[in-house]
Amino acid sequence: MATIKLTFPDGAVKEYEAGVKPIDVANQISKSLAKKSVSAKLDGHYVGMHDEIKHGGAFQLITTADAEAGDILRHSASHLLAQALKRLPKFAEMHFGVGPYIENGFYYDTDNGAGNQVSVEDFPEIEAMMHKIVKEDLPILSRKISRDEALKMFANDPYKIELIEDLPADEPITIAIQGDHIELDKGGLVPSTGWIKHFKLISVAGSYWRGKSDNPVMQRIYGTAFWKDSDLEADLQRRAEAKERDHRTIGRDLDLFFTSQEVGSGLPVWLPNGATIRRQVERYIVDKELENDYLHVYTPVLSNLNLYKTSGHWDHYRDDMFPPMDMGDGEFLELRPMNCPSHIMVYKHKPRSYRDLPMRIAELGMMHRYEKSGALTGLSRVREMTLNDGHTFVEPEKLEEEFKSILQMMMGVYEDFNITDYRFRLSYRDPENTDKYFDDDEMWEKSQAQLKRAMDDLKLDYYEAEGEAAFYGPKLDVQTKTALGGEETLSTIQLDFLLPDRFNLTYVGEDGQDNHRPVMLHRGIVGTMERFTAYLIEMYKGAFPTWLAPLQVQIIPVNLGAHGQYARKVQKQLQAAGLRAHVETKDAKMGYLIREAQTNKIPYTLVLGDDEIEGQTVTVRQYGQDQTKTMSLADFEGQVVADVSNYSRE
Ligand code: ATP
Ligand code: ZN
């Protein structure tokens, strides 16, 4: 019998008979190790616990204590899901795409053709079948097969056939067998179905086969699995909280905005409550910019297509732009995807002198981008958006100074909004894919280095990302997390040596010559109103600080007839102080109305009855507090006004 040598992670080398199984190797070391070994690796490739080891090499057992074991468990759970689906008569004809593990979960892409579509109502039945298969404790074995065998074996599975055909000719094909179920699979699976005990199906969503929008839409079924029930419970709890925090959920509950197919995908409608938050943000940022010498303008959302040909958007950004509109008279109009060319036109409108610089042009600029329908999300990724945009035209030697001052302004704004959880990303061009960017190696090297130097000077932490630059230059992005766990750019500052060239921008220098070239900085401090509002909703979980709250004071008269008039007087006085106050006229029980004000997360609720009229006072309940306080109307007004001007919520 041939022998093989296995080298363990600690360097020990042991000899075994060829064909030994990882489970035997583990058992020889200790029973307890065998019990918690999930899978093994030979020279970095997975070997199942019950598969034969044919040759020697670096050998490692993966136990439930290893993080990788979680991936193995969730990967196995996706197979378990597929097997269960196939056993249910209504899904027996289902076709399967891919079923990988993902962070803290797994999914399987499925296609039941014209048959029953999977819905969450089916989950209990599917989970019950999964549990049944777990009880059967079917061993999971892997086997190498030839390409011809594979094509025959999966002849009824068009997606699998496509996957097999896409494999390079020399790539070995392996399958995983668990009872009556066979998967095309590279390995990394638990020893038997009995290992998968604590799992749950989570959701189902449409998704294009291989993520390409001209491919068929499949049903992606998501689930998760853990070694311990308590970990599963904790994860489900986290998911429930994330959902509760999701700006789409809160947006619906608090009547902030809606999106609908009737209006069009990615085109949110701002309801009065959401519009109020947005208006506050807009007023705030415009005032802040005026204080910082920005010149605010209004420019059209539609422009002559030639503008975007000159800028280079048409060559480098066309995939994100809507098709041009033929006006029939030789003119083509384009919905702008960015506001830069418009602001460049403002600069170009008159000769400029070095004395005018830095010239800061700003606008709440509406723009349109052709985002893929699969990427659209509530307010955070839309097709029509309004950017708090600004473009600074500056002498080249003042570029870093201007960059730093924008950054300082941005951090001041973040403080006012209480935003603390973010990371700076320096976004460079992708050196492997340079045709997406303007072709000027020297410019890229220089401006990327300049950006980095400015950040180092300011001693700010950042990370670097290739392939995230704008086509005209590198940028500093502020990255934040969404409730769903994804990362998004909230604010951005971008360096640009190119558009000034493309548009032949000049200024008169101290030498009196009108041939000096300014540099441009693009920046969005609060980014788009859409994404920023989505961010605020999730950050505050809908409990906005008073200055942003759609309604600041809810006034509830104990009895509308007897106390309505006083309630209106209080409302008028608060409104005159610039506050948003509303008198509740609904005919409902007091307790209900107070609870409703809390559910709507209104910062202040006033209850007004006989005593309050007599003393010209108000009885106040603050959001999230149980006690009430009675005070004079003037004191209350003073308190709320102070609260508003402090920005943050106590
Ligand atoms: P992303 O990588 O998120 O698509 P981008 O890098 O293309 O964004 P920029 O051109 O830098 O974005 O746009 C400026 C700002 O516009 C971004 O910081 C972001 O806040 C916002 N933004 C971009 N695309 C969208 C969108 N589809 N919906 C809402 N806001 C957006
Ligand atoms: Zn710009």
XYZ file of C-alpha atoms and ligand atoms in Angstrom:
682
model
C 0.000 0.000 0.000
C 1.408 3.397 -0.988
C 1.936 5.913 1.796
C 1.601 9.684 1.775
C 3.005 12.398 4.045
C 0.832 15.096 5.502
C 2.425 18.263 6.890
C 0.377 19.859 9.682
C 0.170 23.617 10.342
C 2.576 23.283 13.306
C 5.187 21.713 10.987
C 4.719 18.107 12.173
C 4.853 15.537 9.366
C 2.964 12.242 9.628
C 2.705 9.291 7.321
C -0.619 7.714 6.271
C -1.860 5.138 3.813
C -2.956 6.766 0.546
C -6.740 7.080 0.525
C -6.957 7.959 4.205
C -9.920 10.233 5.014
C -9.641 13.492 6.980
C -12.125 12.085 9.476
C -9.695 9.205 10.219
C -6.769 11.613 10.516
C -8.772 13.725 12.968
C -9.927 10.684 14.965
C -6.361 9.474 15.367
C -5.448 12.806 16.933
C -8.458 12.993 19.222
C -12.154 12.178 19.253
C -13.020 15.707 20.281
C -11.084 17.165 17.345
C -12.922 14.832 14.963
C -16.226 15.935 16.426
C -15.662 19.596 15.659
C -13.814 19.224 12.335
C -15.965 20.585 9.552
C -13.742 20.128 6.554
C -10.081 19.860 5.630
C -7.655 21.497 3.241
C -4.839 19.888 1.313
C -2.415 22.378 -0.266
C -5.106 25.015 0.054
C -7.865 22.968 -1.640
C -10.864 21.638 0.209
C -11.160 17.926 0.970
C -14.400 16.768 2.548
C -14.129 14.892 5.866
C -15.216 11.661 4.160
C -13.243 12.073 0.945
C -10.039 10.161 0.276
C -6.693 11.912 0.410
C -4.766 10.623 -2.579
C -1.460 12.486 -2.236
C 0.636 14.175 0.425
C 0.921 17.900 1.100
C 0.168 20.692 3.545
C -2.813 19.523 5.565
C -5.168 21.440 7.794
C -8.368 20.603 9.616
C -10.999 23.332 9.813
C -12.993 23.268 13.042
C -16.148 25.032 14.094
C -13.943 27.505 15.971
C -12.497 28.839 12.670
C -14.248 31.780 11.002
C -13.990 29.933 7.699
C -16.176 27.174 9.125
C -19.086 29.619 9.174
C -18.725 30.101 5.422
C -18.613 26.323 4.971
C -21.771 25.928 7.030
C -23.667 28.594 5.092
C -22.444 27.269 1.775
C -23.751 23.835 2.805
C -27.043 25.372 3.877
C -27.565 26.705 0.350
C -27.281 23.150 -0.985
C -29.684 21.987 1.682
C -32.135 24.633 0.468
C -31.858 23.449 -3.132
C -32.370 19.838 -2.120
C -35.441 20.737 -0.078
C -36.938 22.776 -2.926
C -36.539 19.891 -5.350
C -38.314 17.535 -2.974
C -41.385 19.774 -2.808
C -43.752 18.908 -5.659
C -44.469 22.538 -6.557
C -40.769 23.267 -7.047
C -39.734 19.873 -8.432
C -39.032 21.290 -11.903
C -37.044 24.243 -10.621
C -33.761 25.233 -12.265
C -30.843 26.419 -10.203
C -28.155 29.024 -10.814
C -25.499 29.587 -8.181
C -25.768 29.190 -4.406
C -22.829 30.761 -2.592
C -22.291 31.887 0.973
C -22.186 35.627 1.566
C -21.311 37.674 4.640
C -23.430 36.150 7.435
C -25.652 34.257 5.064
C -26.188 32.489 1.773
C -28.471 32.588 -1.224
C -29.532 30.402 -4.089
C -30.643 31.722 -7.479
C -33.656 29.781 -8.676
C -35.942 29.744 -11.691
C -39.228 27.891 -11.588
C -40.195 28.973 -15.109
C -43.961 29.300 -15.441
C -44.455 27.256 -12.252
C -45.095 28.515 -8.722
C -42.937 31.442 -7.673
C -41.319 31.226 -4.271
C -42.728 33.617 -1.695
C -42.025 34.115 2.004
C -45.253 32.243 2.692
C -43.531 29.127 1.355
C -40.631 29.467 3.790
C -42.083 27.402 6.674
C -42.765 24.492 4.318
C -39.304 24.741 2.748
C -37.640 25.028 6.155
C -39.575 21.993 7.383
C -38.244 19.979 4.459
C -34.730 21.269 5.171
C -35.053 20.080 8.782
C -36.206 16.687 7.544
C -33.091 16.347 5.375
C -30.958 17.430 8.347
C -32.494 14.562 10.360
C -31.608 12.126 7.571
C -27.983 13.161 8.170
C -26.986 12.434 4.558
C -23.203 12.228 4.082
C -21.797 14.891 1.746
C -19.205 13.445 -0.619
C -17.276 14.968 -3.460
C -16.226 13.369 -6.734
C -14.237 14.472 -9.773
C -15.986 13.905 -13.071
C -15.238 14.529 -16.729
C -16.721 17.409 -18.646
C -18.873 15.007 -20.696
C -20.211 13.355 -17.574
C -20.993 16.765 -16.125
C -22.837 17.910 -19.223
C -24.909 14.728 -19.155
C -25.578 14.874 -15.446
C -26.891 18.452 -15.592
C -28.575 18.145 -18.990
C -31.867 19.380 -17.512
C -30.279 22.369 -15.784
C -29.586 25.080 -18.381
C -27.870 27.404 -15.891
C -25.524 24.694 -14.685
C -24.734 23.769 -18.299
C -23.778 27.389 -18.933
C -21.504 27.328 -15.886
C -19.856 24.082 -17.020
C -19.329 25.419 -20.538
C -17.712 28.535 -19.157
C -15.098 26.573 -17.190
C -11.628 26.576 -18.756
C -10.964 23.265 -20.564
C -8.284 22.187 -18.087
C -10.295 23.018 -14.957
C -11.241 19.821 -13.088
C -14.972 19.496 -12.494
C -16.113 18.313 -9.110
C -19.555 17.557 -7.802
C -20.939 17.289 -4.293
C -23.323 14.449 -3.612
C -25.764 14.421 -0.727
C -28.247 11.578 -1.023
C -30.426 12.148 -4.079
C -29.063 15.641 -4.628
C -26.040 16.583 -6.739
C -24.369 19.986 -6.925
C -21.694 21.303 -9.207
C -19.223 22.306 -6.530
C -15.603 23.019 -5.671
C -15.893 21.854 -2.054
C -15.881 23.479 1.334
C -18.892 21.661 2.756
C -19.810 20.087 6.081
C -19.441 16.271 6.446
C -23.181 15.562 6.421
C -26.537 17.345 6.405
C -26.898 16.660 10.143
C -24.366 19.437 10.810
C -26.715 22.166 9.581
C -29.075 22.697 12.486
C -29.626 26.383 13.105
C -30.787 28.099 9.953
C -33.507 30.389 8.671
C -34.730 31.595 5.308
C -34.796 35.364 5.223
C -36.118 36.837 1.995
C -36.584 36.393 -1.706
C -35.790 38.980 -4.374
C -35.510 39.212 -8.140
C -32.026 39.140 -9.566
C -30.624 38.869 -13.058
C -28.775 35.688 -13.900
C -25.099 36.550 -13.425
C -26.055 40.147 -12.664
C -26.537 41.093 -16.318
C -29.689 42.985 -17.152
C -30.232 41.279 -20.520
C -30.286 37.868 -18.779
C -33.449 36.263 -17.338
C -34.605 37.381 -13.893
C -34.242 34.647 -11.293
C -35.582 34.399 -7.765
C -32.772 34.764 -5.256
C -33.661 33.102 -1.977
C -31.652 34.362 0.980
C -31.040 32.564 4.231
C -28.569 32.241 7.027
C -27.141 29.543 9.284
C -25.065 29.433 12.463
C -23.459 26.793 14.659
C -25.344 27.945 17.714
C -28.987 28.789 18.073
C -28.107 31.859 20.153
C -25.939 33.193 17.299
C -28.765 32.641 14.841
C -31.187 34.463 17.137
C -28.755 37.357 17.565
C -28.327 37.618 13.803
C -32.083 37.615 13.187
C -32.428 40.318 15.807
C -29.740 42.405 14.051
C -31.556 41.987 10.780
C -34.858 43.049 12.306
C -33.199 46.166 13.698
C -31.590 46.976 10.357
C -34.973 46.657 8.695
C -36.545 48.913 11.272
C -33.818 51.427 10.597
C -34.016 51.128 6.825
C -34.928 54.547 5.442
C -37.522 52.983 3.167
C -39.400 51.517 6.131
C -39.193 54.738 8.145
C -39.969 56.798 5.047
C -43.242 54.925 4.708
C -44.136 54.947 8.401
C -43.477 58.671 8.822
C -44.917 59.679 5.436
C -41.645 61.128 4.203
C -41.569 59.956 0.566
C -42.705 57.234 -1.765
C -41.640 55.655 -5.007
C -43.975 53.929 -7.425
C -43.962 52.318 -10.814
C -46.676 54.744 -11.882
C -44.371 57.698 -11.373
C -41.309 55.822 -12.607
C -38.483 53.798 -11.116
C -35.887 55.714 -9.163
C -37.991 58.883 -9.139
C -39.043 59.448 -5.522
C -41.899 61.746 -4.591
C -41.164 63.872 -1.520
C -44.229 64.126 0.713
C -44.694 67.240 2.907
C -42.861 65.674 5.874
C -39.867 64.576 3.840
C -39.900 67.838 1.904
C -39.622 69.730 5.204
C -36.488 67.833 6.200
C -35.019 68.438 2.764
C -35.891 72.149 2.874
C -34.123 72.458 6.238
C -31.015 70.784 4.838
C -31.130 73.003 1.754
C -31.529 76.219 3.709
C -28.800 75.195 6.112
C -26.248 74.353 3.448
C -26.995 77.340 1.223
C -26.577 79.677 4.197
C -23.338 77.960 5.154
C -22.043 78.361 1.615
C -23.029 82.012 1.388
C -21.071 82.549 4.614
C -18.098 80.935 2.882
C -18.193 83.192 -0.191
C -19.974 80.808 -2.530
C -21.944 82.426 -5.347
C -25.269 80.630 -5.760
C -26.732 80.227 -9.242
C -29.535 78.413 -11.076
C -28.666 76.626 -14.318
C -30.805 74.392 -16.574
C -31.124 70.623 -16.122
C -31.234 70.283 -19.914
C -28.331 71.455 -22.030
C -27.066 71.224 -25.541
C -25.400 67.836 -26.016
C -22.281 69.577 -27.347
C -21.567 70.814 -23.857
C -21.069 67.205 -22.727
C -19.070 66.398 -25.826
C -16.665 69.223 -24.995
C -16.502 68.209 -21.325
C -15.811 64.576 -22.182
C -18.902 63.250 -20.373
C -20.244 61.977 -23.670
C -17.092 59.934 -24.247
C -16.427 58.735 -20.728
C -19.715 58.884 -18.839
C -22.279 58.016 -21.486
C -23.368 54.768 -19.794
C -24.695 56.861 -16.923
C -26.529 59.354 -19.136
C -30.033 59.344 -20.588
C -30.285 59.315 -24.376
C -30.269 62.765 -26.014
C -33.494 64.376 -27.225
C -33.605 65.299 -30.894
C -35.256 68.714 -31.137
C -35.782 68.292 -34.878
C -33.909 71.459 -35.791
C -30.387 70.165 -35.486
C -30.188 70.725 -31.755
C -29.820 67.798 -29.367
C -30.654 68.348 -25.726
C -29.271 66.245 -22.922
C -30.405 65.763 -19.327
C -27.309 66.614 -17.385
C -25.622 63.874 -15.333
C -23.401 66.446 -13.582
C -23.502 70.195 -13.121
C -19.861 70.959 -13.852
C -20.263 72.097 -17.470
C -23.066 74.476 -16.426
C -20.884 76.086 -13.778
C -17.995 76.276 -16.209
C -20.313 78.296 -18.458
C -20.909 80.695 -15.568
C -17.160 81.120 -15.152
C -16.652 81.588 -18.876
C -19.407 84.150 -19.155
C -16.973 87.001 -18.469
C -13.216 87.513 -18.430
C -11.861 86.659 -14.978
C -8.910 88.059 -13.122
C -6.711 86.518 -10.449
C -8.436 88.985 -8.130
C -11.728 87.105 -8.634
C -10.152 83.806 -7.552
C -10.870 81.513 -5.880
C -14.272 81.770 -7.500
C -16.784 79.455 -5.855
C -19.951 78.728 -7.805
C -22.667 76.683 -6.138
C -26.134 75.370 -6.831
C -28.636 72.849 -5.596
C -28.295 71.301 -9.009
C -30.751 68.723 -10.244
C -29.248 66.014 -12.410
C -30.231 62.689 -13.949
C -28.311 59.484 -14.126
C -29.147 56.286 -15.930
C -28.810 53.982 -12.933
C -29.586 50.281 -13.481
C -33.013 49.310 -12.214
C -31.512 46.607 -9.988
C -29.375 49.223 -8.207
C -32.216 51.632 -7.366
C -32.820 51.915 -3.622
C -35.352 54.214 -1.951
C -33.782 57.654 -1.726
C -30.188 56.499 -1.623
C -29.797 55.499 -5.260
C -32.162 57.263 -7.619
C -32.309 58.453 -11.216
C -33.163 62.074 -10.542
C -31.205 63.779 -7.797
C -30.314 67.221 -6.537
C -26.689 67.686 -5.651
C -25.411 70.288 -3.228
C -22.853 71.037 -5.887
C -20.044 73.542 -5.953
C -17.134 74.248 -8.235
C -14.166 76.310 -7.208
C -11.922 77.860 -9.817
C -8.566 78.513 -8.276
C -4.989 79.466 -9.117
C -2.921 76.250 -9.301
C -0.715 77.305 -6.394
C -3.778 77.824 -4.176
C -5.269 74.394 -4.894
C -4.213 72.655 -1.702
C -5.269 75.573 0.440
C -8.716 75.534 -1.133
C -8.968 71.763 -0.781
C -8.217 72.025 2.911
C -10.709 74.801 3.468
C -13.461 72.773 1.771
C -12.570 69.813 3.955
C -12.764 71.968 7.048
C -16.141 73.303 6.042
C -17.333 69.748 5.430
C -16.232 68.586 8.850
C -18.020 71.533 10.451
C -21.193 70.507 8.624
C -20.776 66.925 9.814
C -20.539 68.174 13.363
C -23.791 70.115 13.032
C -25.532 66.976 11.792
C -23.826 64.795 14.417
C -22.297 62.582 11.741
C -19.324 60.774 13.233
C -19.318 57.347 11.633
C -17.472 57.764 8.326
C -14.210 56.948 6.570
C -12.197 58.966 4.076
C -11.413 57.252 0.808
C -8.887 58.556 -1.700
C -10.282 57.443 -5.036
C -7.745 56.942 -7.814
C -8.139 55.865 -11.416
C -7.894 52.169 -12.237
C -4.454 51.752 -13.806
C -5.697 48.569 -15.536
C -8.579 50.295 -17.209
C -7.327 53.697 -18.258
C -9.721 54.210 -21.162
C -12.495 55.033 -18.679
C -10.471 58.130 -17.755
C -8.884 61.084 -19.419
C -5.608 60.010 -20.928
C -2.858 61.998 -19.231
C -0.599 59.894 -17.046
C 1.334 62.847 -15.720
C -1.810 64.656 -14.612
C -3.039 61.553 -12.784
C 0.246 60.936 -10.999
C 0.528 64.564 -9.987
C -3.007 65.118 -8.778
C -3.229 61.802 -6.919
C -0.001 62.640 -5.088
C -1.295 66.126 -4.303
C -4.490 64.767 -2.802
C -2.547 62.337 -0.637
C -0.172 65.062 0.518
C -3.033 67.312 1.579
C -4.567 64.501 3.648
C -1.217 63.648 5.230
C -0.644 67.324 6.067
C -4.006 67.419 7.818
C -3.100 64.168 9.613
C -6.365 62.555 8.600
C -6.835 58.796 8.296
C -7.906 57.472 4.919
C -7.742 54.418 2.712
C -6.988 54.294 -0.982
C -9.152 52.767 -3.715
C -8.198 52.309 -7.333
C -10.926 52.605 -9.935
C -13.157 54.979 -7.948
C -11.963 58.293 -9.433
C -14.108 60.541 -11.609
C -13.101 60.386 -15.271
C -11.532 63.843 -14.991
C -9.564 63.410 -11.774
C -9.009 61.772 -8.393
C -11.290 62.444 -5.452
C -11.659 62.353 -1.739
C -14.858 60.502 -0.876
C -16.547 60.293 2.475
C -17.805 56.734 2.906
C -20.652 55.881 5.239
C -22.594 52.715 6.054
C -26.237 52.181 5.241
C -28.660 50.272 7.467
C -28.398 47.375 5.045
C -24.666 47.249 5.696
C -23.525 48.601 2.332
C -21.044 51.426 1.945
C -21.951 54.614 0.127
C -20.339 57.893 -0.795
C -21.958 60.768 1.061
C -19.684 63.716 0.280
C -16.924 64.211 -2.227
C -14.158 66.650 -3.177
C -12.563 66.212 -6.582
C -9.462 67.654 -8.240
C -9.630 68.598 -11.880
C -6.928 69.877 -14.205
C -8.732 68.711 -17.312
C -12.093 70.422 -17.718
C -10.448 73.864 -17.495
C -8.333 72.743 -20.431
C -11.200 71.271 -22.408
C -13.164 74.495 -22.065
C -10.105 76.694 -22.470
C -10.712 78.552 -19.196
C -8.384 81.429 -18.448
C -7.831 84.307 -16.069
C -5.773 87.455 -16.207
C -2.716 86.993 -14.018
C -0.735 89.598 -12.106
C 1.317 89.966 -15.298
C -1.770 91.299 -17.083
C -1.900 88.352 -19.492
C -5.221 86.597 -20.008
C -3.670 83.195 -20.589
C -3.478 81.663 -17.131
C -5.294 78.379 -16.577
C -7.288 77.904 -13.346
C -7.651 74.524 -11.656
C -11.107 73.279 -10.693
C -12.354 71.629 -7.545
C -15.694 69.820 -7.636
C -17.345 69.234 -4.312
C -20.607 68.087 -2.791
C -20.702 68.769 0.924
C -23.961 67.105 1.874
C -23.976 65.257 -1.450
C -27.368 64.750 -3.021
C -30.483 65.689 -1.071
C -31.755 62.201 -1.741
C -28.852 60.208 -0.394
C -28.181 62.611 2.449
C -31.785 62.466 3.629
C -31.709 58.667 3.424
C -28.597 58.775 5.567
C -30.162 61.116 8.130
C -33.288 58.983 8.368
C -31.214 55.891 9.151
C -28.815 57.665 11.463
C -31.586 59.234 13.552
C -33.918 56.238 13.085
C -36.601 58.764 12.231
C -36.279 60.622 15.557
C -34.964 63.827 14.050
C -33.456 66.603 16.117
C -35.888 69.469 16.501
C -34.375 71.637 13.774
C -34.958 68.873 11.195
C -38.172 67.318 12.512
C -41.029 67.669 10.010
C -43.349 68.653 12.844
C -41.760 70.109 15.948
C -44.709 70.666 18.272
C -47.916 68.653 18.308
C -50.664 70.484 20.222
C -53.472 68.369 21.659
C -56.462 70.216 23.155
C -58.153 68.105 25.844
C -61.486 69.112 24.380
C -61.550 70.749 20.979
C -64.639 72.823 21.759
C -63.421 74.133 25.095
C -59.695 74.363 24.459
C -59.396 74.617 20.667
C -59.157 78.370 20.646
C -56.300 78.472 23.146
C -54.563 75.695 21.175
C -54.722 77.857 18.050
C -53.324 80.818 19.906
C -50.371 78.732 21.103
C -49.858 77.449 17.564
C -49.857 80.981 16.083
C -47.345 82.195 18.623
C -44.991 79.279 17.960
C -45.355 79.690 14.205
C -44.531 83.379 14.528
C -41.288 82.277 16.210
C -40.496 80.204 13.103
C -41.522 76.864 14.593
C -43.552 74.094 13.002
C -46.596 73.470 15.187
C -49.881 71.686 14.505
C -53.177 71.492 16.372
C -54.572 67.960 16.492
C -58.274 68.004 15.664
C -58.816 64.279 15.289
C -61.633 62.894 17.403
C -59.783 60.274 19.412
C -58.900 59.447 23.011
C -56.172 61.565 24.621
C -53.997 58.499 25.358
C -54.169 57.454 21.734
C -53.208 60.898 20.449
C -50.243 61.113 22.817
C -49.040 57.671 21.777
C -49.432 58.610 18.133
C -47.272 61.700 18.629
C -44.606 59.437 20.133
C -44.862 56.952 17.266
C -44.408 59.825 14.860
C -41.348 60.846 16.880
C -42.473 64.456 17.242
C -39.994 66.266 19.544
C -42.648 68.074 21.671
C -46.249 67.264 22.480
C -48.422 69.805 24.333
C -51.597 68.932 26.169
C -53.833 71.933 26.782
C -56.895 71.967 29.071
C -58.620 74.237 31.611
C -55.592 74.610 33.880
C -53.357 75.653 31.017
C -55.830 78.256 29.793
C -56.178 79.659 33.260
C -52.433 79.934 33.871
C -51.588 80.695 30.198
C -49.227 77.735 30.386
C -48.514 74.585 28.419
C -48.012 71.009 29.618
C -45.117 69.521 27.683
C -44.041 65.978 26.991
C -40.710 65.583 25.195
C -40.151 62.727 22.774
C -38.975 59.593 24.532
C -39.813 60.858 28.028
C -42.636 59.817 30.309
C -42.846 62.818 32.595
C -44.603 66.001 31.640
C -43.750 69.522 32.685
C -45.964 72.576 32.932
C -44.402 75.910 32.047
C -45.316 79.321 30.718
C -45.852 79.570 26.979
C -42.989 82.082 26.710
C -40.562 79.741 28.472
C -41.605 76.870 26.251
C -41.132 78.940 23.119
C -37.669 79.977 24.354
C -36.729 76.366 25.009
C -37.731 75.111 21.567
C -36.084 78.037 19.784
C -32.849 77.304 21.678
C -33.176 73.624 20.852
C -33.513 74.419 17.134
C -30.475 76.648 17.084
C -28.352 74.008 18.820
C -28.943 71.592 15.925
C -28.303 68.382 17.822
C -30.813 66.470 19.862
C -30.126 66.156 23.576
P -21.614 56.389 -6.809
O -20.244 55.793 -6.821
O -22.312 56.272 -5.483
O -22.468 56.035 -7.979
P -20.409 58.680 -7.946
O -19.035 58.498 -7.495
O -20.798 58.434 -9.335
O -21.406 57.937 -6.936
P -20.344 61.533 -7.916
O -20.318 61.770 -9.373
O -19.164 61.754 -7.100
O -20.924 60.094 -7.552
O -21.644 62.309 -7.386
C -21.662 63.183 -6.342
C -22.557 62.698 -5.207
O -23.833 62.323 -5.699
C -22.053 61.463 -4.508
O -21.227 61.814 -3.469
C -23.317 60.830 -3.962
O -23.605 61.328 -2.661
C -24.390 61.314 -4.878
N -24.950 60.304 -5.782
C -24.331 59.730 -6.835
N -25.165 58.906 -7.475
C -26.355 58.961 -6.825
C -27.631 58.340 -7.010
N -27.846 57.501 -8.015
N -28.629 58.627 -6.141
C -28.429 59.487 -5.128
N -27.262 60.101 -4.912
C -26.225 59.857 -5.742
Zn -18.503 68.765 -10.956
